[in-house]
Amino acid sequence: MNLKDIIERLDLKVYSGNTDREVSGGYASDLLSDVIANAKPDNLWITLQTHMNIVAVANLKELSGIILINNREPEETTLSKAKEEDITILSTGMQCFELVGKLYEMGIHGNGE
Amino acid sequence: MLKEYKADFHIHSCLSPCGDIQMTPKAIAEQAKANGLNAICICDHNSSENTAAAIEACKQNGIELLFGMEVNSKEEVHTLALFDDIHSLNELQKTVYDNLNGENDDETFGYQMVINEDDEIADINPRLLIGATELTVETIVDRIHELGGIALASHVDRERFSLIGQLGFIPPDLKLDGVEISPNYIRKSMRYDFPMAPGFTQVTFSDAHFLHDIGKTFTIFLVEKITVSEIKKALENKDGRSVIAYS
Ligand SMILES: [Zn+2]
Ligand SMILES: [Zn+2]
């Protein structure tokens, strides 16, 4: 599925980056070490972490985007780095469980299947 | 004259919800002496309210004392703050309390006992000390430095509540004075160097929550005396000061 469609259907706020990207699946975690170990390329990453390191992790793992939950906003340093490196940062008022449920219903699954 | 000081700068008192109730400042100082330590620092979660009582207790036992706290950041990264004096620590305390929300649940997390100089319970701290502050780890490190302290990343080898576990790697612009590796890392990996923190001086402390763990793990500093400036020099390996061993 294209990230654009997801943004539209879930009414996500776009902070930075290209939104015309294919999404291979999803990964939800707030431990960046865990994301480095387990996320797959083009995964959409769901987290509450807003630190600048999320940009580097998304870059390293070639993720399709980051969705910040619970109305969290990226730090200023995070946002400027994301713009610089064209990393897609999105946000939603939904909590993690709710968001993951909606994504799953839309056909965005984890890496286990 | 330079001297070797056996130091354990990461000890929780009964003010930390997870700290054993026997961990009063007096008991900690006595145990530190019994275990052959020369210097300690009580670093409770987001709080420093048991430090005042430690001053006299350490004096009585001939133990050098630094003034500290283990601050939890917005990202749930633990950082150790070490100071020379209680005034600077109190300033950090204000910043932390201004950015810490929630109330403790004694039954779930444990009692947070403030101890007075007579080794009695003076108060129960009602704040959610185990919680995350709204401060980023960068803000915390900068504030510690502004107040003249030392900032060490706590137990960097651990998955939870550590800089590397929470944030994947050490943020390149973070001005840490060193990193702490946990006792378990040395025991399990049988090695003393932690490969994910190149360029940072490593130390290790007990992170004791129970009396019998105090000083089990320690770092030996070769310094003139136990002060922030001397420990900083040791961490930078300057003027003959150094971190000579840890175990
Ligand atoms: Zn800790
Ligand atoms: Zn600790």
Short mmCIF file of C-alpha atoms and ligand atoms in Angstrom, two decimals:
data_model
loop_
_atom_site.label_atom_id
_atom_site.label_comp_id
_atom_site.label_asym_id
_atom_site.label_seq_id
_atom_site.Cartn_x
_atom_site.Cartn_y
_atom_site.Cartn_z
CA MET A 1 0.00 0.00 0.00
CA ASN A 2 1.10 3.55 -0.68
CA LEU A 3 1.86 5.78 2.28
CA LYS A 4 -0.27 8.55 0.75
CA ASP A 5 -3.41 6.42 1.06
CA ILE A 6 -2.64 5.58 4.67
CA ILE A 7 -2.15 9.25 5.53
CA GLU A 8 -5.42 10.16 3.92
CA ARG A 9 -7.48 7.35 5.42
CA LEU A 10 -6.14 7.81 8.95
CA ASP A 11 -5.93 11.59 8.72
CA LEU A 12 -2.27 11.67 9.79
CA LYS A 13 -0.40 14.91 10.25
CA VAL A 14 2.64 15.21 7.97
CA TYR A 15 5.73 16.82 9.53
CA SER A 16 8.36 16.03 6.95
CA GLY A 17 9.49 13.91 4.05
CA ASN A 18 8.23 12.25 0.93
CA THR A 19 4.81 10.61 1.31
CA ASP A 20 4.74 8.83 -2.04
CA ARG A 21 6.30 5.58 -0.84
CA GLU A 22 5.35 1.94 -0.71
CA VAL A 23 4.81 0.42 2.72
CA SER A 24 5.91 -3.20 3.17
CA GLY A 25 4.51 -3.72 6.66
CA GLY A 26 4.62 -2.26 10.16
CA TYR A 27 6.80 -2.33 13.24
CA ALA A 28 5.84 -0.86 16.61
CA SER A 29 8.50 -0.28 19.30
CA ASP A 30 9.89 2.44 21.54
CA LEU A 31 13.27 0.80 21.97
CA LEU A 32 15.43 2.04 19.14
CA SER A 33 17.89 -0.81 19.67
CA ASP A 34 15.00 -3.21 19.03
CA VAL A 35 13.96 -1.36 15.87
CA ILE A 36 17.53 -1.54 14.58
CA ALA A 37 17.49 -5.28 15.21
CA ASN A 38 14.03 -6.16 13.91
CA ALA A 39 12.45 -3.63 11.54
CA LYS A 40 12.48 -4.42 7.81
CA PRO A 41 13.00 -2.12 4.81
CA ASP A 42 9.94 -0.03 3.90
CA ASN A 43 8.27 -0.79 7.22
CA LEU A 44 6.15 1.93 8.75
CA TRP A 45 7.43 2.49 12.29
CA ILE A 46 5.05 3.36 15.12
CA THR A 47 6.64 4.92 18.22
CA LEU A 48 6.33 7.54 20.92
CA GLN A 49 10.03 8.41 20.77
CA THR A 50 10.68 11.88 19.38
CA HIS A 51 14.45 12.09 19.82
CA MET A 52 16.70 12.94 16.88
CA ASN A 53 18.03 9.38 16.79
CA ILE A 54 14.72 8.20 15.25
CA VAL A 55 15.77 9.87 11.99
CA ALA A 56 19.06 8.00 11.90
CA VAL A 57 17.31 4.70 12.65
CA ALA A 58 14.70 5.26 9.91
CA ASN A 59 17.51 6.07 7.52
CA LEU A 60 19.63 3.09 8.50
CA LYS A 61 16.73 0.64 8.22
CA GLU A 62 15.28 2.30 5.09
CA LEU A 63 11.87 2.64 6.69
CA SER A 64 8.99 4.15 4.74
CA GLY A 65 8.06 6.48 7.57
CA ILE A 66 7.61 7.10 11.29
CA ILE A 67 4.24 7.64 12.95
CA LEU A 68 4.36 9.39 16.32
CA ILE A 69 1.42 8.42 18.50
CA ASN A 70 -0.56 10.20 21.23
CA ASN A 71 -0.15 13.60 19.53
CA ARG A 72 3.56 13.61 20.17
CA GLU A 73 5.57 16.16 18.24
CA PRO A 74 9.12 15.67 17.01
CA GLU A 75 11.82 17.70 18.79
CA GLU A 76 13.03 20.68 16.76
CA THR A 77 16.37 19.01 16.15
CA THR A 78 14.57 15.85 15.02
CA LEU A 79 12.42 17.73 12.55
CA SER A 80 15.26 19.68 10.97
CA LYS A 81 17.29 16.48 10.61
CA ALA A 82 14.28 14.68 9.10
CA LYS A 83 13.82 17.46 6.54
CA GLU A 84 17.52 17.39 5.74
CA GLU A 85 17.52 13.64 5.19
CA ASP A 86 14.04 13.37 3.66
CA ILE A 87 12.68 11.10 6.37
CA THR A 88 8.91 10.97 6.63
CA ILE A 89 7.57 11.88 10.07
CA LEU A 90 3.84 11.68 10.68
CA SER A 91 1.71 11.97 13.78
CA THR A 92 -1.68 10.99 15.11
CA GLY A 93 -3.79 11.52 18.19
CA MET A 94 -4.43 7.79 18.36
CA GLN A 95 -2.74 5.55 20.87
CA CYS A 96 -0.48 2.74 19.71
CA PHE A 97 -2.99 -0.11 20.01
CA GLU A 98 -5.72 1.74 18.18
CA LEU A 99 -3.44 2.85 15.37
CA VAL A 100 -1.92 -0.59 14.86
CA GLY A 101 -5.42 -2.10 14.78
CA LYS A 102 -6.52 0.30 12.07
CA LEU A 103 -3.38 -0.29 10.02
CA TYR A 104 -3.84 -4.04 10.33
CA GLU A 105 -7.43 -3.76 9.12
CA MET A 106 -6.14 -1.86 6.12
CA GLY A 107 -3.81 -4.74 5.27
CA ILE A 108 -0.57 -3.44 6.81
CA HIS A 109 0.80 -6.45 8.67
CA GLY A 110 3.91 -7.21 10.73
CA ASN A 111 7.03 -8.99 9.56
CA GLY A 112 6.01 -12.30 11.14
CA GLU A 113 3.65 -13.41 8.40
CA MET B 1 49.36 13.72 46.35
CA LEU B 2 47.52 11.25 44.20
CA LYS B 3 45.70 8.44 45.93
CA GLU B 4 43.63 5.45 44.90
CA TYR B 5 39.98 5.79 45.84
CA LYS B 6 37.67 2.81 45.65
CA ALA B 7 34.34 4.35 44.66
CA ASP B 8 30.75 3.29 44.19
CA PHE B 9 28.88 6.28 42.78
CA HIS B 10 25.58 4.59 41.95
CA ILE B 11 23.69 3.51 45.07
CA HIS B 12 19.92 3.76 45.58
CA SER B 13 18.52 4.56 49.01
CA CYS B 14 15.07 3.76 50.42
CA LEU B 15 13.86 6.92 48.69
CA SER B 16 13.87 5.08 45.38
CA PRO B 17 10.64 3.06 45.19
CA CYS B 18 12.67 0.00 44.22
CA GLY B 19 15.30 0.58 46.95
CA ASP B 20 15.13 -1.75 49.95
CA ILE B 21 13.72 -0.19 53.14
CA GLN B 22 16.99 -0.97 54.92
CA MET B 23 18.83 1.40 52.59
CA THR B 24 18.97 4.40 54.90
CA PRO B 25 21.88 6.82 54.40
CA LYS B 26 23.39 5.68 57.71
CA ALA B 27 23.17 1.99 56.82
CA ILE B 28 24.61 2.70 53.37
CA ALA B 29 27.59 4.58 54.82
CA GLU B 30 28.28 1.81 57.35
CA GLN B 31 28.05 -0.89 54.70
CA ALA B 32 30.32 1.13 52.39
CA LYS B 33 32.93 1.28 55.16
CA ALA B 34 32.57 -2.43 55.92
CA ASN B 35 33.10 -3.24 52.24
CA GLY B 36 36.25 -1.16 52.01
CA LEU B 37 34.93 1.68 49.87
CA ASN B 38 36.48 5.15 50.14
CA ALA B 39 33.81 7.13 48.32
CA ILE B 40 30.13 6.84 47.48
CA CYS B 41 27.26 8.71 45.91
CA ILE B 42 23.58 8.11 46.55
CA CYS B 43 21.76 8.36 43.23
CA ASP B 44 18.02 7.94 43.67
CA HIS B 45 15.55 8.04 40.80
CA ASN B 46 14.75 11.68 40.01
CA SER B 47 15.31 12.69 43.63
CA SER B 48 18.01 13.76 46.03
CA GLU B 49 16.11 14.11 49.28
CA ASN B 50 18.17 11.55 51.19
CA THR B 51 21.49 13.19 50.43
CA ALA B 52 21.42 15.65 53.31
CA ALA B 53 21.23 12.79 55.82
CA ALA B 54 24.15 11.08 54.11
CA ILE B 55 26.56 13.93 54.85
CA GLU B 56 26.89 13.24 58.56
CA ALA B 57 26.65 9.46 58.12
CA CYS B 58 29.56 9.47 55.67
CA LYS B 59 31.62 11.75 57.90
CA GLN B 60 31.11 9.36 60.83
CA ASN B 61 32.33 6.45 58.72
CA GLY B 62 35.21 8.20 56.99
CA ILE B 63 33.60 7.89 53.57
CA GLU B 64 33.91 10.61 50.91
CA LEU B 65 30.57 11.68 49.47
CA LEU B 66 29.53 13.10 46.13
CA PHE B 67 26.03 14.52 45.67
CA GLY B 68 23.96 12.85 43.01
CA MET B 69 20.81 11.73 41.31
CA GLU B 70 19.78 9.30 38.57
CA VAL B 71 17.58 11.32 36.24
CA ASN B 72 15.11 9.66 33.88
CA SER B 73 14.64 11.47 30.57
CA LYS B 74 11.67 11.79 28.25
CA GLU B 75 13.12 8.92 26.20
CA GLU B 76 13.40 6.85 29.43
CA VAL B 77 17.17 7.08 29.41
CA HIS B 78 18.87 7.07 32.84
CA THR B 79 21.71 9.52 33.46
CA LEU B 80 23.85 9.81 36.59
CA ALA B 81 24.52 13.35 37.82
CA LEU B 82 27.38 13.89 40.28
CA PHE B 83 28.08 17.16 42.13
CA ASP B 84 30.44 18.59 44.74
CA ASP B 85 27.78 20.27 46.82
CA ILE B 86 24.18 19.91 47.80
CA HIS B 87 23.28 23.36 46.49
CA SER B 88 23.92 22.42 42.85
CA LEU B 89 22.08 19.16 43.36
CA ASN B 90 19.10 21.05 44.78
CA GLU B 91 19.03 23.19 41.66
CA LEU B 92 18.90 20.08 39.50
CA GLN B 93 16.18 18.76 41.77
CA LYS B 94 14.04 21.82 41.02
CA THR B 95 14.43 21.33 37.27
CA VAL B 96 13.55 17.65 37.59
CA TYR B 97 10.48 18.17 39.82
CA ASP B 98 9.23 20.94 37.49
CA ASN B 99 9.22 18.37 34.72
CA LEU B 100 8.01 15.26 36.50
CA ASN B 101 4.32 14.37 36.59
CA GLY B 102 2.30 11.78 38.44
CA GLU B 103 1.83 10.38 41.90
CA ASN B 104 3.49 7.29 43.31
CA ASP B 105 1.46 4.19 44.08
CA ASP B 106 3.20 2.85 47.22
CA GLU B 107 1.59 -0.57 46.92
CA THR B 108 2.68 -1.10 43.33
CA PHE B 109 6.07 0.56 43.12
CA GLY B 110 7.18 0.68 46.76
CA TYR B 111 7.47 3.30 49.49
CA GLN B 112 9.65 6.35 48.93
CA MET B 113 11.06 7.16 52.34
CA VAL B 114 12.80 10.42 53.14
CA ILE B 115 15.21 9.86 56.04
CA ASN B 116 16.41 12.54 58.44
CA GLU B 117 19.83 12.92 60.07
CA ASP B 118 18.73 10.80 63.04
CA ASP B 119 18.09 7.88 60.67
CA GLU B 120 14.32 8.19 61.09
CA ILE B 121 11.58 8.38 58.47
CA ALA B 122 10.84 12.08 58.08
CA ASP B 123 8.46 11.93 55.15
CA ILE B 124 7.06 9.81 52.35
CA ASN B 125 7.71 11.35 48.95
CA PRO B 126 4.41 11.32 47.00
CA ARG B 127 5.82 11.92 43.50
CA LEU B 128 6.09 9.30 40.79
CA LEU B 129 9.88 9.14 41.11
CA ILE B 130 10.13 6.08 38.85
CA GLY B 131 8.48 8.07 36.04
CA ALA B 132 10.01 9.75 33.02
CA THR B 133 10.57 13.50 33.14
CA GLU B 134 9.63 15.67 30.19
CA LEU B 135 13.29 16.57 29.70
CA THR B 136 15.29 15.23 26.77
CA VAL B 137 18.56 13.50 27.59
CA GLU B 138 20.41 16.41 25.96
CA THR B 139 18.62 18.92 28.20
CA ILE B 140 19.52 16.86 31.26
CA VAL B 141 23.20 16.57 30.37
CA ASP B 142 23.39 20.30 29.57
CA ARG B 143 21.69 21.21 32.86
CA ILE B 144 24.09 18.99 34.84
CA HIS B 145 27.03 20.76 33.19
CA GLU B 146 25.52 24.21 33.74
CA LEU B 147 25.40 23.37 37.44
CA GLY B 148 29.01 22.19 37.44
CA GLY B 149 28.40 18.45 37.60
CA ILE B 150 29.46 15.25 35.88
CA ALA B 151 27.04 13.42 33.56
CA LEU B 152 27.44 9.68 33.06
CA ALA B 153 25.15 7.49 30.95
CA SER B 154 23.80 4.79 33.31
CA HIS B 155 24.23 1.07 32.56
CA VAL B 156 24.65 1.63 28.81
CA ASP B 157 24.79 -2.10 28.11
CA ARG B 158 21.24 -2.72 29.33
CA GLU B 159 18.26 -2.85 27.01
CA ARG B 160 15.89 -0.91 29.20
CA PHE B 161 16.42 2.59 30.57
CA SER B 162 19.81 2.95 28.97
CA LEU B 163 20.99 5.41 26.37
CA ILE B 164 21.88 2.74 23.83
CA GLY B 165 18.87 0.50 24.51
CA GLN B 166 16.35 3.33 24.28
CA LEU B 167 18.00 5.38 21.55
CA GLY B 168 19.91 2.72 19.59
CA PHE B 169 23.29 4.45 19.80
CA ILE B 170 24.95 7.36 21.60
CA PRO B 171 23.64 10.59 20.03
CA PRO B 172 26.67 12.19 18.36
CA ASP B 173 26.27 15.61 19.98
CA LEU B 174 25.69 14.41 23.53
CA LYS B 175 28.39 15.79 25.84
CA LEU B 176 28.74 12.91 28.27
CA ASP B 177 31.67 12.71 30.68
CA GLY B 178 31.67 8.93 30.57
CA VAL B 179 29.54 5.81 30.48
CA GLU B 180 28.68 3.32 33.18
CA ILE B 181 28.57 -0.36 32.32
CA SER B 182 26.57 -2.59 34.60
CA PRO B 183 27.93 -5.40 36.80
CA ASN B 184 26.02 -7.98 34.77
CA TYR B 185 27.74 -7.03 31.57
CA ILE B 186 31.17 -7.80 32.97
CA ARG B 187 29.99 -11.04 34.54
CA LYS B 188 28.14 -12.30 31.49
CA SER B 189 30.41 -11.18 28.70
CA MET B 190 33.66 -11.76 30.63
CA ARG B 191 35.00 -8.54 29.19
CA TYR B 192 35.52 -5.06 30.52
CA ASP B 193 35.17 -3.00 27.38
CA PHE B 194 31.81 -2.16 25.91
CA PRO B 195 32.18 -1.87 22.13
CA MET B 196 29.18 0.40 21.50
CA ALA B 197 30.67 3.35 23.37
CA PRO B 198 34.00 3.96 21.64
CA GLY B 199 35.84 7.04 22.82
CA PHE B 200 34.02 7.26 26.16
CA THR B 201 35.73 6.48 29.44
CA GLN B 202 33.99 3.59 31.14
CA VAL B 203 33.27 3.15 34.81
CA THR B 204 31.21 0.62 36.69
CA PHE B 205 29.25 0.89 39.94
CA SER B 206 26.91 -1.41 41.83
CA ASP B 207 23.52 0.27 41.16
CA ALA B 208 22.77 -1.29 44.56
CA HIS B 209 19.16 -1.46 45.73
CA PHE B 210 20.04 -3.73 48.68
CA LEU B 211 22.71 -3.30 51.36
CA HIS B 212 24.59 -6.46 50.41
CA ASP B 213 25.17 -5.16 46.87
CA ILE B 214 26.97 -1.97 47.93
CA GLY B 215 30.53 -1.92 46.63
CA LYS B 216 30.21 -5.34 45.00
CA THR B 217 31.08 -3.47 41.86
CA PHE B 218 33.31 -0.41 42.02
CA THR B 219 35.74 1.80 40.16
CA ILE B 220 39.16 2.85 41.41
CA PHE B 221 40.04 6.47 40.68
CA LEU B 222 43.57 7.79 40.97
CA VAL B 223 42.96 11.36 42.11
CA GLU B 224 44.08 13.89 44.70
CA LYS B 225 40.69 14.03 46.38
CA ILE B 226 37.06 13.21 45.67
CA THR B 227 35.75 16.26 43.87
CA VAL B 228 34.01 16.78 40.55
CA SER B 229 37.05 18.46 39.02
CA GLU B 230 39.37 15.62 40.09
CA ILE B 231 36.96 12.91 38.87
CA LYS B 232 36.52 14.81 35.61
CA LYS B 233 40.28 14.84 35.14
CA ALA B 234 40.41 11.11 35.85
CA LEU B 235 37.69 10.51 33.23
CA GLU B 236 39.71 12.58 30.76
CA ASN B 237 42.95 10.88 31.80
CA LYS B 238 44.55 14.27 32.47
CA ASP B 239 47.31 15.54 34.80
CA GLY B 240 48.15 12.04 35.96
CA ARG B 241 44.60 11.41 37.18
CA SER B 242 42.97 8.28 35.82
CA VAL B 243 40.42 5.54 36.13
CA ILE B 244 42.81 2.78 37.03
CA ALA B 245 40.57 -0.23 37.41
CA TYR B 246 37.06 -1.42 37.83
CA SER B 247 35.56 -4.65 38.95
ZN ZN C 1 19.07 3.13 36.13
ZN ZN C 2 20.12 3.04 39.30
#
